[in-house]
Structure formats: structure tokens, C-alpha cells
Short mmCIF file of C-alpha atoms in Angstrom, two decimals:
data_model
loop_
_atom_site.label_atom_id
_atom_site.label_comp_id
_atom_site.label_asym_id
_atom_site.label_seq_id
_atom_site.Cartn_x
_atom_site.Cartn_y
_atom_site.Cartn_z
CA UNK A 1 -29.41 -17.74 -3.46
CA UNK A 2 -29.21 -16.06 -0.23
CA UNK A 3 -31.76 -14.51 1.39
CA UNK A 4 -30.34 -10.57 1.30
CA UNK A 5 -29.10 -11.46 -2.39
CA UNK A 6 -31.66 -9.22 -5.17
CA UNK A 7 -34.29 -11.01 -6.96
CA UNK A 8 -32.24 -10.35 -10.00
CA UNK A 9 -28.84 -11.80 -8.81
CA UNK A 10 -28.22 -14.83 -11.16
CA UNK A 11 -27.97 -12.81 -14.07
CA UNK A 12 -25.14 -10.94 -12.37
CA UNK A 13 -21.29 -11.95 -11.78
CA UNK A 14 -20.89 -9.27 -9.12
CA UNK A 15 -22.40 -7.71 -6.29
CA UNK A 16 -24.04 -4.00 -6.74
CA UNK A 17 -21.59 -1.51 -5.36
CA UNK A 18 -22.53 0.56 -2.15
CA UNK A 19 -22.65 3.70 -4.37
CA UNK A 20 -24.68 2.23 -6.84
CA UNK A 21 -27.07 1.08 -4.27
CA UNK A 22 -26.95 4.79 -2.67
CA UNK A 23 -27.69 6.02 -5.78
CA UNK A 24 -30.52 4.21 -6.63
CA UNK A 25 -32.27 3.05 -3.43
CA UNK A 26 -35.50 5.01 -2.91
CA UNK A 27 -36.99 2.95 0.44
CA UNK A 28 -35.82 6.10 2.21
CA UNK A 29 -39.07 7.89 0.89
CA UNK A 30 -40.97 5.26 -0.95
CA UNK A 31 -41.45 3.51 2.71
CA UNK A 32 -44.72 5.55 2.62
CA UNK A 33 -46.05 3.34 0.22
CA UNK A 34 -45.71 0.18 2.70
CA UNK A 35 -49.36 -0.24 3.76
CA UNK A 36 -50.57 0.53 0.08
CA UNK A 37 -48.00 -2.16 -1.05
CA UNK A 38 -49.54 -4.99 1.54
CA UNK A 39 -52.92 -4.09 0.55
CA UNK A 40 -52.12 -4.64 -3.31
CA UNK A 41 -50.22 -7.81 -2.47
CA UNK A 42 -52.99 -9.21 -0.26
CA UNK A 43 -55.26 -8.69 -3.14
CA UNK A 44 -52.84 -10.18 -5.73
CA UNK A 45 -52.74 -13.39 -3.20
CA UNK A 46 -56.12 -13.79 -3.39
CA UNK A 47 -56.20 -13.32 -7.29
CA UNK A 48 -53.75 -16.45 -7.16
CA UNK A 49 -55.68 -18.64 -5.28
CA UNK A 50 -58.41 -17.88 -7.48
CA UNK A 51 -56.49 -18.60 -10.37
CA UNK A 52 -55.30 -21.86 -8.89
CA UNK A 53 -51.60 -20.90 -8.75
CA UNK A 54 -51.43 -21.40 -4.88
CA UNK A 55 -53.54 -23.49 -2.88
CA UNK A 56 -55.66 -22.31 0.07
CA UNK A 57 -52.96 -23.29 2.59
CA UNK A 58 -50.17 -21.32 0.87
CA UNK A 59 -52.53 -18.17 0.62
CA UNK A 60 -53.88 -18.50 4.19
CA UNK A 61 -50.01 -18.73 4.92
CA UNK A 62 -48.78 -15.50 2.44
CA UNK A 63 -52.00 -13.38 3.86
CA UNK A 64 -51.73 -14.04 7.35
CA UNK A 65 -48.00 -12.96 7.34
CA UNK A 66 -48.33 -10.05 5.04
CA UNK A 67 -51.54 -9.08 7.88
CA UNK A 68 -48.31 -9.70 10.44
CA UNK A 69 -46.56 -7.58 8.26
CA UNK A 70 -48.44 -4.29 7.86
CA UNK A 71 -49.00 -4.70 11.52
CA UNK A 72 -45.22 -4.29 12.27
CA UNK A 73 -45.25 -1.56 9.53
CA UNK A 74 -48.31 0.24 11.63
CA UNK A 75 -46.54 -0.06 15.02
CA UNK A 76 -42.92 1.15 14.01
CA UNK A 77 -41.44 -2.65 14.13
CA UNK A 78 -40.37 -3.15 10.55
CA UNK A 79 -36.56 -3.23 9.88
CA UNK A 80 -35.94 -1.46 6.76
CA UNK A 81 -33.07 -2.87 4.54
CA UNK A 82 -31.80 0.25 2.52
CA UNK A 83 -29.52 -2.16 0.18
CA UNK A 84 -33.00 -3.76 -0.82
CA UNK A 85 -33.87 -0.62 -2.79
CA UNK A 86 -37.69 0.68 -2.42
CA UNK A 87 -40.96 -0.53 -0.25
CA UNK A 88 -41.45 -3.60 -2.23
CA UNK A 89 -38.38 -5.31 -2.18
CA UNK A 90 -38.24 -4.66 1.60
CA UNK A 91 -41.49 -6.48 2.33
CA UNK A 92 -41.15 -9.53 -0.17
CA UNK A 93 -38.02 -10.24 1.95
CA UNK A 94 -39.48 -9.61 5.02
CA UNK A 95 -42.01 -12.05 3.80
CA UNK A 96 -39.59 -14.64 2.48
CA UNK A 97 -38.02 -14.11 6.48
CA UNK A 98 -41.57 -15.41 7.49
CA UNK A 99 -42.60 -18.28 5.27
CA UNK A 100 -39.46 -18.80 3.50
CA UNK A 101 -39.90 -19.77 -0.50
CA UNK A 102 -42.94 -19.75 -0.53
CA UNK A 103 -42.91 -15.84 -0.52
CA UNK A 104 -41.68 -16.12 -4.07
CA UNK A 105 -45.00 -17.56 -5.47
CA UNK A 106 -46.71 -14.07 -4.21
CA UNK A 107 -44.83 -12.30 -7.45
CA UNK A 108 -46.33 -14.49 -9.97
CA UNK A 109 -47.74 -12.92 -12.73
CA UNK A 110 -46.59 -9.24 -11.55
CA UNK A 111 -43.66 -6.59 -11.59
CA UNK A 112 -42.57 -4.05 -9.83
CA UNK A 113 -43.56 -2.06 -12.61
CA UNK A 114 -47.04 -2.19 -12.51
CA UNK A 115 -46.82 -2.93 -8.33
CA UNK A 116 -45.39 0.69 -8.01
CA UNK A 117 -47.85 1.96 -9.96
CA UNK A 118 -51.13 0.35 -8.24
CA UNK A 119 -49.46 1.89 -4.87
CA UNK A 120 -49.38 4.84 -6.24
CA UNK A 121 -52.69 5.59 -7.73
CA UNK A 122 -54.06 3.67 -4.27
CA UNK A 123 -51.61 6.38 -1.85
CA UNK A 124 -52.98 9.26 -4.48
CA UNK A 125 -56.43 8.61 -4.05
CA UNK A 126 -56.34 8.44 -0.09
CA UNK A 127 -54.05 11.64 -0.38
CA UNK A 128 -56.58 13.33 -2.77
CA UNK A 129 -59.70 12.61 -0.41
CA UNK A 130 -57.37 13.91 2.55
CA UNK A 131 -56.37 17.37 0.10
CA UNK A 132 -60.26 17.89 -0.58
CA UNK A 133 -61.90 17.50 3.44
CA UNK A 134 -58.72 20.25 3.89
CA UNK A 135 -60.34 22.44 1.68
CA UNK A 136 -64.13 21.65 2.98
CA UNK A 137 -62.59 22.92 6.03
CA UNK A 138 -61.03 26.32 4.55
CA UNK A 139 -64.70 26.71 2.60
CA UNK A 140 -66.43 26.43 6.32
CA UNK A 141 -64.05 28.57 7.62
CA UNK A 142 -64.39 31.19 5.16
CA UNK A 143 -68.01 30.94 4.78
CA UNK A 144 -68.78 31.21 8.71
CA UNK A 145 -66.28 34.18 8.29
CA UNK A 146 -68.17 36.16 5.77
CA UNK A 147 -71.65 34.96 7.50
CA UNK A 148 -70.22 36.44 10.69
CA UNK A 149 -69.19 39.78 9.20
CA UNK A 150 -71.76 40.01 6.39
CA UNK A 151 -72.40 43.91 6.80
CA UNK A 152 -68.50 45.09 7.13
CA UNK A 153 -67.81 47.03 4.15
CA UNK A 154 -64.35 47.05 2.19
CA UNK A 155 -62.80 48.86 -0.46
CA UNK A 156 -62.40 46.71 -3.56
CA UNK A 157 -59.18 46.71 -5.62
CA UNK A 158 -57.83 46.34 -8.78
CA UNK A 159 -54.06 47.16 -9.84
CA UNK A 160 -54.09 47.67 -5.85
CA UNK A 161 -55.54 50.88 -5.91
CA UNK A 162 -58.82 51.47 -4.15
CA UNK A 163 -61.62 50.62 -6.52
CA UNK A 164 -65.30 50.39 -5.57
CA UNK A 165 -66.99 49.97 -2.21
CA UNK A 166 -68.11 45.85 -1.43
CA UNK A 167 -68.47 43.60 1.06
CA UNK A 168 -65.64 41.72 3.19
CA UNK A 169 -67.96 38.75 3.03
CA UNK A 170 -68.12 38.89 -0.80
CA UNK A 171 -64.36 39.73 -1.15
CA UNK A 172 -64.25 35.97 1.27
CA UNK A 173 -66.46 34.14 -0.87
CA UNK A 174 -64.05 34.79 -3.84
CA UNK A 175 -61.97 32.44 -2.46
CA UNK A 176 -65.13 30.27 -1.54
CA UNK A 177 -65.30 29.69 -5.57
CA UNK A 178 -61.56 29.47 -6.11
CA UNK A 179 -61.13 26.50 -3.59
CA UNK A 180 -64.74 24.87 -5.45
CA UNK A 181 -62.53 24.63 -8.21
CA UNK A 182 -59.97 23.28 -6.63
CA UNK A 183 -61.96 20.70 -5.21
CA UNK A 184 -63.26 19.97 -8.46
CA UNK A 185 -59.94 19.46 -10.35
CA UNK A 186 -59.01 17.16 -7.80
CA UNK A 187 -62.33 15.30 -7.83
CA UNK A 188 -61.64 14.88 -11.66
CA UNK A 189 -58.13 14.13 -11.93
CA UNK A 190 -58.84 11.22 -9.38
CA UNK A 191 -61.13 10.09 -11.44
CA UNK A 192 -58.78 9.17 -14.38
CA UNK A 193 -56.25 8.18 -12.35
CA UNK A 194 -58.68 5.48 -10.54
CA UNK A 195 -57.88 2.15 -12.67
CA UNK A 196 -56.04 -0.39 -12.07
CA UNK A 197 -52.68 -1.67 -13.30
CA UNK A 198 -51.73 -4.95 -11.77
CA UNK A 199 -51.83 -7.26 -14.59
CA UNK A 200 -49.85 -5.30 -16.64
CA UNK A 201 -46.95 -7.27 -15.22
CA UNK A 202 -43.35 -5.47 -16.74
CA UNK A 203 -45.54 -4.20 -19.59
CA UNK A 204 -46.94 -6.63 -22.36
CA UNK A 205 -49.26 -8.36 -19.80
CA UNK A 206 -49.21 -11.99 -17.75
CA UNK A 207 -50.26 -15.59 -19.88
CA UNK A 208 -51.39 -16.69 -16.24
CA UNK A 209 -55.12 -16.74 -16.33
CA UNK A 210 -55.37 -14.09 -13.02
CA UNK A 211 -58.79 -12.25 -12.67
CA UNK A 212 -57.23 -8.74 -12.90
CA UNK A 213 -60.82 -6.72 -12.78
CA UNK A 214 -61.59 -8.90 -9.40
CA UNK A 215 -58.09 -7.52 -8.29
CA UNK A 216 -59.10 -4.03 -9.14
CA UNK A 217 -62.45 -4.35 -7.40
CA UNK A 218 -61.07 -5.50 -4.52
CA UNK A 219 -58.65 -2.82 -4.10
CA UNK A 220 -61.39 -0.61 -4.66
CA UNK A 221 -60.69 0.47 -8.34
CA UNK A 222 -63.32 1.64 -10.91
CA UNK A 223 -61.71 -0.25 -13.35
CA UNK A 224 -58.47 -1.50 -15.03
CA UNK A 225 -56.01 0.35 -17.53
CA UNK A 226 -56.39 -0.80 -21.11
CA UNK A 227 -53.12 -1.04 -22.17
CA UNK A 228 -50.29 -2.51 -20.50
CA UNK A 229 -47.57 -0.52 -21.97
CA UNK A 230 -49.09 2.61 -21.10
CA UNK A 231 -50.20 1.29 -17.43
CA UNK A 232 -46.98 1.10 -16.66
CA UNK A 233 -45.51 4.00 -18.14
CA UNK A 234 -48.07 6.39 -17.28
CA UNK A 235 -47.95 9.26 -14.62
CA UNK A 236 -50.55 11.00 -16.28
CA UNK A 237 -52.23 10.68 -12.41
CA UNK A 238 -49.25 12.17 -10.78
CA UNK A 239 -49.26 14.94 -13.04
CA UNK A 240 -52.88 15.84 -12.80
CA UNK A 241 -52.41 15.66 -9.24
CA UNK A 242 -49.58 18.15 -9.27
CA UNK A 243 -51.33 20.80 -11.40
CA UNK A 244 -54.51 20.79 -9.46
CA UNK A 245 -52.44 21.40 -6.38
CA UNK A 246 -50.43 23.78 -8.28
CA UNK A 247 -53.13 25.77 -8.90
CA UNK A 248 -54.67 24.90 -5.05
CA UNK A 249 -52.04 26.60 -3.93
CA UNK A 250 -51.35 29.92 -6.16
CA UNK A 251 -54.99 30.66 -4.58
CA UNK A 252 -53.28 29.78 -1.02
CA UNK A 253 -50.40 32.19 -1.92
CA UNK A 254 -52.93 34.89 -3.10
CA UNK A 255 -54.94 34.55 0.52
CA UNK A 256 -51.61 34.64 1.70
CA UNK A 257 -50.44 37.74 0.46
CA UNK A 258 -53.66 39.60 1.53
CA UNK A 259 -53.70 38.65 4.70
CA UNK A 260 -49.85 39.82 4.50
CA UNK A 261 -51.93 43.51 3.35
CA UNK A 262 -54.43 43.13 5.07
CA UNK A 263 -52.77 42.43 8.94
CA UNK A 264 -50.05 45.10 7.72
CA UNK A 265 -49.76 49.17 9.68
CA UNK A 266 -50.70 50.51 6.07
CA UNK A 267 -54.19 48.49 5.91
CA UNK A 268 -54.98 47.55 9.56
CA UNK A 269 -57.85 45.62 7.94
CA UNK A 270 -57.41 42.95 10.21
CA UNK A 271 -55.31 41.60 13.57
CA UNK A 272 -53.89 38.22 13.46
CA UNK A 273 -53.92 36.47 16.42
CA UNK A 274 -50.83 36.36 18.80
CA UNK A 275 -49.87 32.81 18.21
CA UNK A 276 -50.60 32.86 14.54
CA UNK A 277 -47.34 35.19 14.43
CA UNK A 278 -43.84 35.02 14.79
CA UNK A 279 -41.60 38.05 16.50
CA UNK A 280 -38.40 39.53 15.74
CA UNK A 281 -34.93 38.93 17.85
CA UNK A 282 -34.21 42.49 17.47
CA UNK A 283 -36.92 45.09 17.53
CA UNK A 284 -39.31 43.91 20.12
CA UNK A 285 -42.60 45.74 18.34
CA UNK A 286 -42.50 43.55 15.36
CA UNK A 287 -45.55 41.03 15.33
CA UNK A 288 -44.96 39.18 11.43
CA UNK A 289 -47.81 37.19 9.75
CA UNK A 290 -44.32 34.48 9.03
CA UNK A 291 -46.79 31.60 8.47
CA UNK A 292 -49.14 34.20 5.53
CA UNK A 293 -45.19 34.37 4.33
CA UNK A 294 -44.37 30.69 4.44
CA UNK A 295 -47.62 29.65 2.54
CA UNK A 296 -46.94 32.26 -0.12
CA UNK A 297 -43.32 30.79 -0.30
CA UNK A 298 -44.37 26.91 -0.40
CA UNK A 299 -46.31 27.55 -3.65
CA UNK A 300 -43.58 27.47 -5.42
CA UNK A 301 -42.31 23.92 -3.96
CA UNK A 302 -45.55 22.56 -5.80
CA UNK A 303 -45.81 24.39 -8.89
CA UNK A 304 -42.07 22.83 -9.13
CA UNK A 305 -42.95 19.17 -8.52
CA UNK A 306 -45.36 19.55 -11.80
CA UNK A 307 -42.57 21.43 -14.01
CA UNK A 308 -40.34 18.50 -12.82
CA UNK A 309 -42.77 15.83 -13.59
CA UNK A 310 -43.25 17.07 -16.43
CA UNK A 311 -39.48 17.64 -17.60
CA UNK A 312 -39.05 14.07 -16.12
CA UNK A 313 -41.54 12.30 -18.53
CA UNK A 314 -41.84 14.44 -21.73
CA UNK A 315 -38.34 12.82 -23.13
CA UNK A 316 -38.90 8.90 -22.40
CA UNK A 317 -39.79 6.57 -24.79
CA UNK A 318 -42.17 3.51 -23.95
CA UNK A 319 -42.67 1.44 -21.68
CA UNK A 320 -40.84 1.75 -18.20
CA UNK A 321 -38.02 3.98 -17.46
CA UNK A 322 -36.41 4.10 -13.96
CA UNK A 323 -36.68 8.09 -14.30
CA UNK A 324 -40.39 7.82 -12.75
CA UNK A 325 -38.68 6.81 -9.49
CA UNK A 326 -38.31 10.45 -9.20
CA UNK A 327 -42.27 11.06 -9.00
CA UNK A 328 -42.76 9.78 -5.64
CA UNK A 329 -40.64 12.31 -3.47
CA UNK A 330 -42.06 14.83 -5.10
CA UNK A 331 -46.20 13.50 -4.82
CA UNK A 332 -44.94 13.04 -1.14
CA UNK A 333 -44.20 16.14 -0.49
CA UNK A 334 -46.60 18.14 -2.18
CA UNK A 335 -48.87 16.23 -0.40
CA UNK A 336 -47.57 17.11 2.74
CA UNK A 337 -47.61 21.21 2.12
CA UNK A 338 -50.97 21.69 0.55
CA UNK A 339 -52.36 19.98 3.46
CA UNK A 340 -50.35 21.98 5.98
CA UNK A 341 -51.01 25.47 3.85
CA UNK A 342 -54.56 24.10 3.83
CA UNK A 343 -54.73 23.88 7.71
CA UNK A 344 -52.48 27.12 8.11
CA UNK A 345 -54.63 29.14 6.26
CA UNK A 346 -57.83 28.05 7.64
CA UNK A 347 -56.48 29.31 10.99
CA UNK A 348 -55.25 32.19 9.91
CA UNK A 349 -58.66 33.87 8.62
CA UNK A 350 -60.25 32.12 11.45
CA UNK A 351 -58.58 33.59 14.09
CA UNK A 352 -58.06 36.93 12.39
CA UNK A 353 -60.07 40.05 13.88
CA UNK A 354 -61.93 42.11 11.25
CA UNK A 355 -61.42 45.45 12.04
CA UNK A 356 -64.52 46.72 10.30
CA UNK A 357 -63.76 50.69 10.93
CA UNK A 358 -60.81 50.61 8.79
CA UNK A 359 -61.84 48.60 5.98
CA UNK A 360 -65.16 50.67 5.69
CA UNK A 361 -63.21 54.15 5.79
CA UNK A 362 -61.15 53.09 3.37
CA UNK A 363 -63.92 51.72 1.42
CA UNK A 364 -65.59 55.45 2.01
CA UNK A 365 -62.09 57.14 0.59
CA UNK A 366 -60.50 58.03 -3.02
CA UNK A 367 -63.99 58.81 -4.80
CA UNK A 368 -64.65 55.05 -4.69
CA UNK A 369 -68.41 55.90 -5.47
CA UNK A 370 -67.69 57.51 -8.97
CA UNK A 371 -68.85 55.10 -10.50
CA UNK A 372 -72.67 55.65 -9.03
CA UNK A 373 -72.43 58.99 -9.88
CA UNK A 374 -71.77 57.92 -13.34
CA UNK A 375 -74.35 55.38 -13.44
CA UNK A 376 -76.55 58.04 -12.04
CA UNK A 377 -75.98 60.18 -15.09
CA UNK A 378 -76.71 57.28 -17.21
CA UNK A 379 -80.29 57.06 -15.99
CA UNK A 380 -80.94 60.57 -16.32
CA UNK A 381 -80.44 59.91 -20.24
CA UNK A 382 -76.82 60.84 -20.83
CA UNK A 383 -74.40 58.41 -22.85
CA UNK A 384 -72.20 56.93 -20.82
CA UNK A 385 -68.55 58.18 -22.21
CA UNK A 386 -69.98 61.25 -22.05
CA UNK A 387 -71.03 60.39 -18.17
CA UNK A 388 -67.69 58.69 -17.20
CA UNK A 389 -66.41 62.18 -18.68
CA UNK A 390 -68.20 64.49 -16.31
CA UNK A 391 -67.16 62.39 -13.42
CA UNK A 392 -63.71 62.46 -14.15
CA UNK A 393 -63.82 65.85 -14.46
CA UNK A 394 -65.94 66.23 -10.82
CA UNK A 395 -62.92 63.96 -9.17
CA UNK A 396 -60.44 65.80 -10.80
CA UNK A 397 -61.74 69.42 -9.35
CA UNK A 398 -62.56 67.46 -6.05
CA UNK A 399 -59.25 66.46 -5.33
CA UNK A 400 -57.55 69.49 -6.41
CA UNK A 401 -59.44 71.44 -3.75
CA UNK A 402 -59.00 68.87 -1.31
CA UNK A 403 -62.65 67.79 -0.96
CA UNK A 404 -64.88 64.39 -1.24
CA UNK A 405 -67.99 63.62 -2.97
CA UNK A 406 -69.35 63.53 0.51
CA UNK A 407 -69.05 67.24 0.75
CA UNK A 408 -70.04 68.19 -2.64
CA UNK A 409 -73.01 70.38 -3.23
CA UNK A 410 -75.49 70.38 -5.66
CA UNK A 411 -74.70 73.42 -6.14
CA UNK A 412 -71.38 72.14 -7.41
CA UNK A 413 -72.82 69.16 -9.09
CA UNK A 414 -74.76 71.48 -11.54
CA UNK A 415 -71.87 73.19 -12.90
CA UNK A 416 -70.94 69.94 -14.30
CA UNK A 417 -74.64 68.99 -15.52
CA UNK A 418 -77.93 70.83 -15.64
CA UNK A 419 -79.61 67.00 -14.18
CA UNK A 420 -78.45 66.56 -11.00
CA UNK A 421 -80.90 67.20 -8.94
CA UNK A 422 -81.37 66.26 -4.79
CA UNK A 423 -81.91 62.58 -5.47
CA UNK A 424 -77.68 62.28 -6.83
CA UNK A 425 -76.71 62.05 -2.97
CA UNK A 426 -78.23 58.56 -2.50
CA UNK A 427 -75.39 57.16 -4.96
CA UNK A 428 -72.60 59.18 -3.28
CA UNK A 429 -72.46 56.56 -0.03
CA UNK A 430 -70.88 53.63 0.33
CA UNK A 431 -73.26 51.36 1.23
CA UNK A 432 -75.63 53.19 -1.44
CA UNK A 433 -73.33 51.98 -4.25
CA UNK A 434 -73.42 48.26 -2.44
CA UNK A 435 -77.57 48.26 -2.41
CA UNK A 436 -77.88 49.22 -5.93
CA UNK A 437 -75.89 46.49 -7.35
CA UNK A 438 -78.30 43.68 -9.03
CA UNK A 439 -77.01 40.04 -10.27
CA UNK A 440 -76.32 36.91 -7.95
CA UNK A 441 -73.00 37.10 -8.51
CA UNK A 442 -72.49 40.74 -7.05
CA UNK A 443 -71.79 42.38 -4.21
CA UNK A 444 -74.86 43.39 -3.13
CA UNK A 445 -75.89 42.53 0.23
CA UNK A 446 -79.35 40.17 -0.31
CA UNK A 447 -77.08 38.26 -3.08
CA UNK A 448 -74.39 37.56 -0.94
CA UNK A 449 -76.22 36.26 1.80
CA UNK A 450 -77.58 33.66 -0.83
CA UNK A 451 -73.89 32.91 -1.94
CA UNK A 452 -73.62 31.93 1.78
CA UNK A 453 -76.53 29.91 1.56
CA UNK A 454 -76.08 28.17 -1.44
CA UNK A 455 -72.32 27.76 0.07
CA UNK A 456 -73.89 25.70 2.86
CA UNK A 457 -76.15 23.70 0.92
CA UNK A 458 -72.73 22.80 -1.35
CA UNK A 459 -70.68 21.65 1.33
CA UNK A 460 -73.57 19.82 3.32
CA UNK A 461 -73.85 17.36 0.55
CA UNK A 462 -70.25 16.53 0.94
CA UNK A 463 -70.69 15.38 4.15
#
């Protein structure tokens, strides 16, 4: 057999064709895996040598080449062979280059099936710890944000109409939480993703008596999988991985599209910096928050990788299907934009100016303190339909004549309900309505500060 013939080639009469080989080759993406795939095989060496199927010599010989190996992988050396498929064919021949047949010996008691997998899971859980410091980062980001503006006051929304009066800082810590789940979906899907497959061989197992949990340890596995059909079948991970990102990034996109508000001549609640923003070629006053835009827009390049992984694996039947060749430039990618949102993002509310006169004048607009005045009827003993009736019916004569409930009289008040009395202008102000609020989870100034707080205390332990 030559040396650039497949592994596979004595079963064949003919050569595969260069469109077949086109077709099917995935080393043009898969080449990520290379230092993942040297690790696994250095550890499946030494499993051999334990087992007795090489001698010392012929490991010392396999390791130190495959060491040679990952070093020309590191430094940008290693010729990559697209009619050799994917990552692992490439290096077993580069191998077989360096120490000739013995190279061979190294794939003893494996298959690419379960190889792919155990460079998967090993790239996935490097790629996971890198997806969760991005999002420590966005949480210090945010929470040194809100700590720095901790008394700017904003209107709150829902349906995007101007609510009730709160904090900017609590409004940023709302995103604190979303991204603590984030972290925690990620945290968890690694988990059952973090076993070990090698050993699973194509997928009923290997009769050569190989230590496979010494294998796992060594790679830095909790454990192996516990069935070899599924092991190598299984994408499970991949999946897991996907939603959690999925839903990493519909919280990006929702930043996103407030800071599109926000930095917007309508709002004016903040200023992005200049070189956070893009201009236009033809009006030269346009300053547009493109990357807010491009985040927003990515989303959708995730949330598609899970629909497709998902499309890809609900119709195939056990064990190993060459369909879940498709997972990889998918994982890859998705990857690569949630850590680039990640960082984008972070630098966006970082950099952005808080113009704290326009959020708390909005916040001080559209009767956005009705809701104290209702709550104010409520302690004076009146049922609270009956309340949220009379201060509909105040707004409703307020904004007919053009006035606030910052220039109502009591006067005014009374011809609504006999118990107002002087004390009802306390819960007509903004930052009134803010102070009264009780609960740690609300927006009231003493209870955010300790969100902040117990924010710092959360991501100090991760350090």
C-alpha cells in the first residue's frame, strides 16, 4: 500500500474520485481539532504500552513524533493533505511519514468514530471554559457599570411604553442574572458532555485489554460513556452546547437592541463611543451603533446551528452515521460569534456615556408615578380596583388639560377622593416611587446596591 493510499484501500478496486473526495473531505474545518487529536492519541499510546501492545521503544518513538507533530501544527508547519479527508487521517500519515509502519500500531483498538468524538467533547470543553470567562467579563462590565451610575434614574418599560420610574443600575443587573444563567447552562451541559469515548472503538467496543478509564483520566475526563453504541452516536454535547449559546445570545441580541434605543435621537439615553460606531458614505451626520446591529443579527447564526443539529440527528438510526460530520462547522463557528458578541458587547456598555438627564426626565414623564398614587390610596383603606380606578380617572383629566401629577393640587386631588391629604405629594416623585419599593429583588436603591454586592462576591469565587 502506498503511503497517500486510505486506510481503507484494499477493500476497494478503484481510486475515490476528486468529487467524491470534495464532497466529503472536512480537514478544511475539522483542522481545528489537530491539537485535541494529538493529545487523545498521545494518551491512547500510552494506554497501549500499558496494555502491552507496543513496547516502550515503539511508544517513546509514536510520542516523541506525535510531540514533533503538534509542534509543527502550533507553528504553522504542517502540510495538510485535503484528499486525506479530516484532522485525523492527516496526522496518522504525517506520522506514518515519521516512523513509517509503525504509525499503524497507534490505531489499535480505536476508530475514527469514537476518535472524533473524544476531540470533540475535549475542543467543547476548552471552548465552553473560554464562552464562560467571556461572560465573567460582560458580568464585571455591567456590574462596575451599574456601581458607577447607581443613582441615575430611568423610565422602566413594558410593551415599550414608559412604565414606572427605576434605576439604570437595576435595569443593568437584569442582564447581570440573564448571563448567570447562561453561565450556568453552560457549566451544566459541560458537565454531561465530560466522559470519555475512546474505547468505544467503531461502536460495540475493543477485545484488547486497554485501560480506557486511565485514558479518560489522563485526558482529563470525569469519566467514560457507558455504552459504546451511544458514545459514538451521541451529540447530545453538541446540542446542549448549541442551545445554551442559543439562548446566550437572544440575551446578547436583547442588549443589543437597547443599546440600538437607547444610543438612538428618540432616547438619547446614552452616547456610544466614536470607535464603537460605524458612519455612513452618504450623509456625513450619521454615527450607527453597526456592531449593537451585527450582534442582534448573529443570533440567529446560533439559534440555527441548534435547529440544524437537531434536524441533522433526529432521523438517524444507531450507531454512526457520516451526517454528524456536519456538527463540527457549525460548533466552530458558534464558538467563534458568541465569543466575539461576548467581547463586542462588553465594550459597547463599557464605553457607552450614560446620559443621566435624559433617562431621568423621561423616567419623570407620562404619569409614570400612578402607580404610587394608587398604592397611596390603598393605604388610606380603599380597595385597590377601586384605587387603580380613581387614578385612571386623575391621568385621564391630567392629560386632557395638558398637565402632570407634578402640578396637581390637592385641591384637585380631592375632587377625586375625600383622603388625600398633604402627605399624597411624597409618592408623586420619581425617586419617591424608587425609595418606597421593598423586596431584594426590586428596584429600590439600598437593594440594588446589595445586588451589586452579592454580584461581586459571585464572580470573585470564580476567579
Amino acid at each position: 500500500m502506498k503511503k497517500s493510499d486510505k486506510p481503507w484501500a484494499g477493500r476497494f478496486a478503484q481510486k475515490t474520485k476528486k468529487s467524491v473526495e470534495k464532497f466529503t473531505e472536512s480537514v478544511s474545518y475539522d483542522w481545528r481539532l489537530a491539537p485535541y487529536d494529538v493529545r487523545a492519541s498521545r494518551a491512547h499510546a500510552e494506554g497501549l504500552r500499558r496494555a502491552g501492545i507496543i513496547s516502550k521503544s515503539e511508544h517513546q518513538r509514536i510520542d516523541r513524533s506525535l510531540r514533533e507533530i503538534l509542534d509543527e501544527i502550533v507553528n504553522g508547519k504542517f502540510r495538510i493533505l485535503m484528499e486525506l479527508e479530516d484532522v485525523h487521517m492527516n496526522i496518522e500519515h504525517r506520522l506514518k511519514e515519521k516512523i513509517g509502519d509503525l504509525a499503524g500500531k497507534l490505531h489499535t483498538a480505536r476508530s475514527r468514530n469514537d476518535l472524533v468524538s473524544a476531540d470533540l467533547r475535549l475542543y467543547l470543553k476548552d471552548a465552553t471554559t473560554s464562552v464562560k470567562r467571556g461572560i465573567t467579563l460582560m458580568q464585571k462590565t455591567i456590574v462596575k457599570k451599574a456601581e458607577d451610575n447607581i443613582g441615575v434614574l430611568m423610565p422602566g418599560y413594558t410593551h415599550l411604553q414608559r412604565a414606572q420610574p427605576v434605576l439604570f443600575a437595576h435595569h443593568l443587573m437584569a442582564y447581570y442574572e440573564m448571563l448567570a444563567r447562561d453561565y450556568g447552562r453552560l457549566t451544566d451541559a459541560a458537565r454531561r458532555g465530560d466522559v470519555c469515548p475512546l474505547g468505544s472503538c467503531a461502536l460495540a467496543g475493543s477485545a484488547l485489554p486497554v485501560d480506557w478509564e486511565a485514558e479518560a483520566r489522563a485526558l482529563g475526563f470525569a469519566a467514560t460513556t457507558r455504552n459504546s453504541i451511544d458514545a459514538v452516536s451521541d451529540r447530545d454535547f453538541v446540542i446542549e452546547f448549541f442551545a445554551a449559546a442559543a439562548v446566550l445570545m437572544v440575551h446578547l441580541s436583547r442588549f443589543a437592541e437597547e443599546i440600538v434605543l437607547w444610543s438612538s435621537q428618540e432616547f438619547g439615553f446614552i452616547t456610544l463611543p466614536d470607535e464603537a460606531c460605524t458612519g455612513s458614505s452618504i450623509m456625513p451626520h450619521k454615527k450607527n451603533p453597526d456592531v449593537a446591529e451585527l450582534i442582534r443579527s448573529k443570533t440567529g447564526r446560533v439559534a440555527g446551528a441548534l435547529i440544524a443539529m437537531i434536524i441533522t440527528m433526529k432521523g438517524l438510526p444507531l450507531s454512526y452515521n457520516r451526517d454528524l460530520q456536519e456538527d463540527k462547522e457549525n460548533v466552530f463557528d458558534a464558538v467563534d460569534t458568541v465569543m466575539s458578541c461576548l467581547e463586542m458587547a462588553s465594550e459597547l456598555i463599557g464605553g457607552a456615556r450614560i446620559n443621566a438627564d435624559v433617562m431621568e426626565q423621561a423616567a419623570d414623564g407620562d404619569f409614570t408615578a400612578s402607580v404610587d398614587l394608587t398604592d397611596y390610596l390603598v393605604l388610606k383603606g380603599i380597595p385597590f380596583r377601586t384605587a387603580h380606578q380613581i387614578a385612571g380617572k386623575i391621568v385621564k383629566t391630567l392629560e386632557k388639560s395638558g398637565k402632570s401629577l407634578k402640578n396637581i393640587t390637592l385641591g384637585e386631588l380631592r375632587k377625586f377622593s375625600s383622603v388625600f391629604e398633604e402627605d399624597v405629594f411624597s409618592y408623586l416623585t420619581v425617586r419617591g416611587s424608587i425609595k418606597r419599593k421593598v423586596g431584594s429583588f426590586s428596584t429600590a436603591p439600598g437593594e440594588v446596591r446589595k445586588s451589586i454586592r452579592r454580584a461581586r462576591r459571585e464572580l470573585e469565587k470564580r476567579q
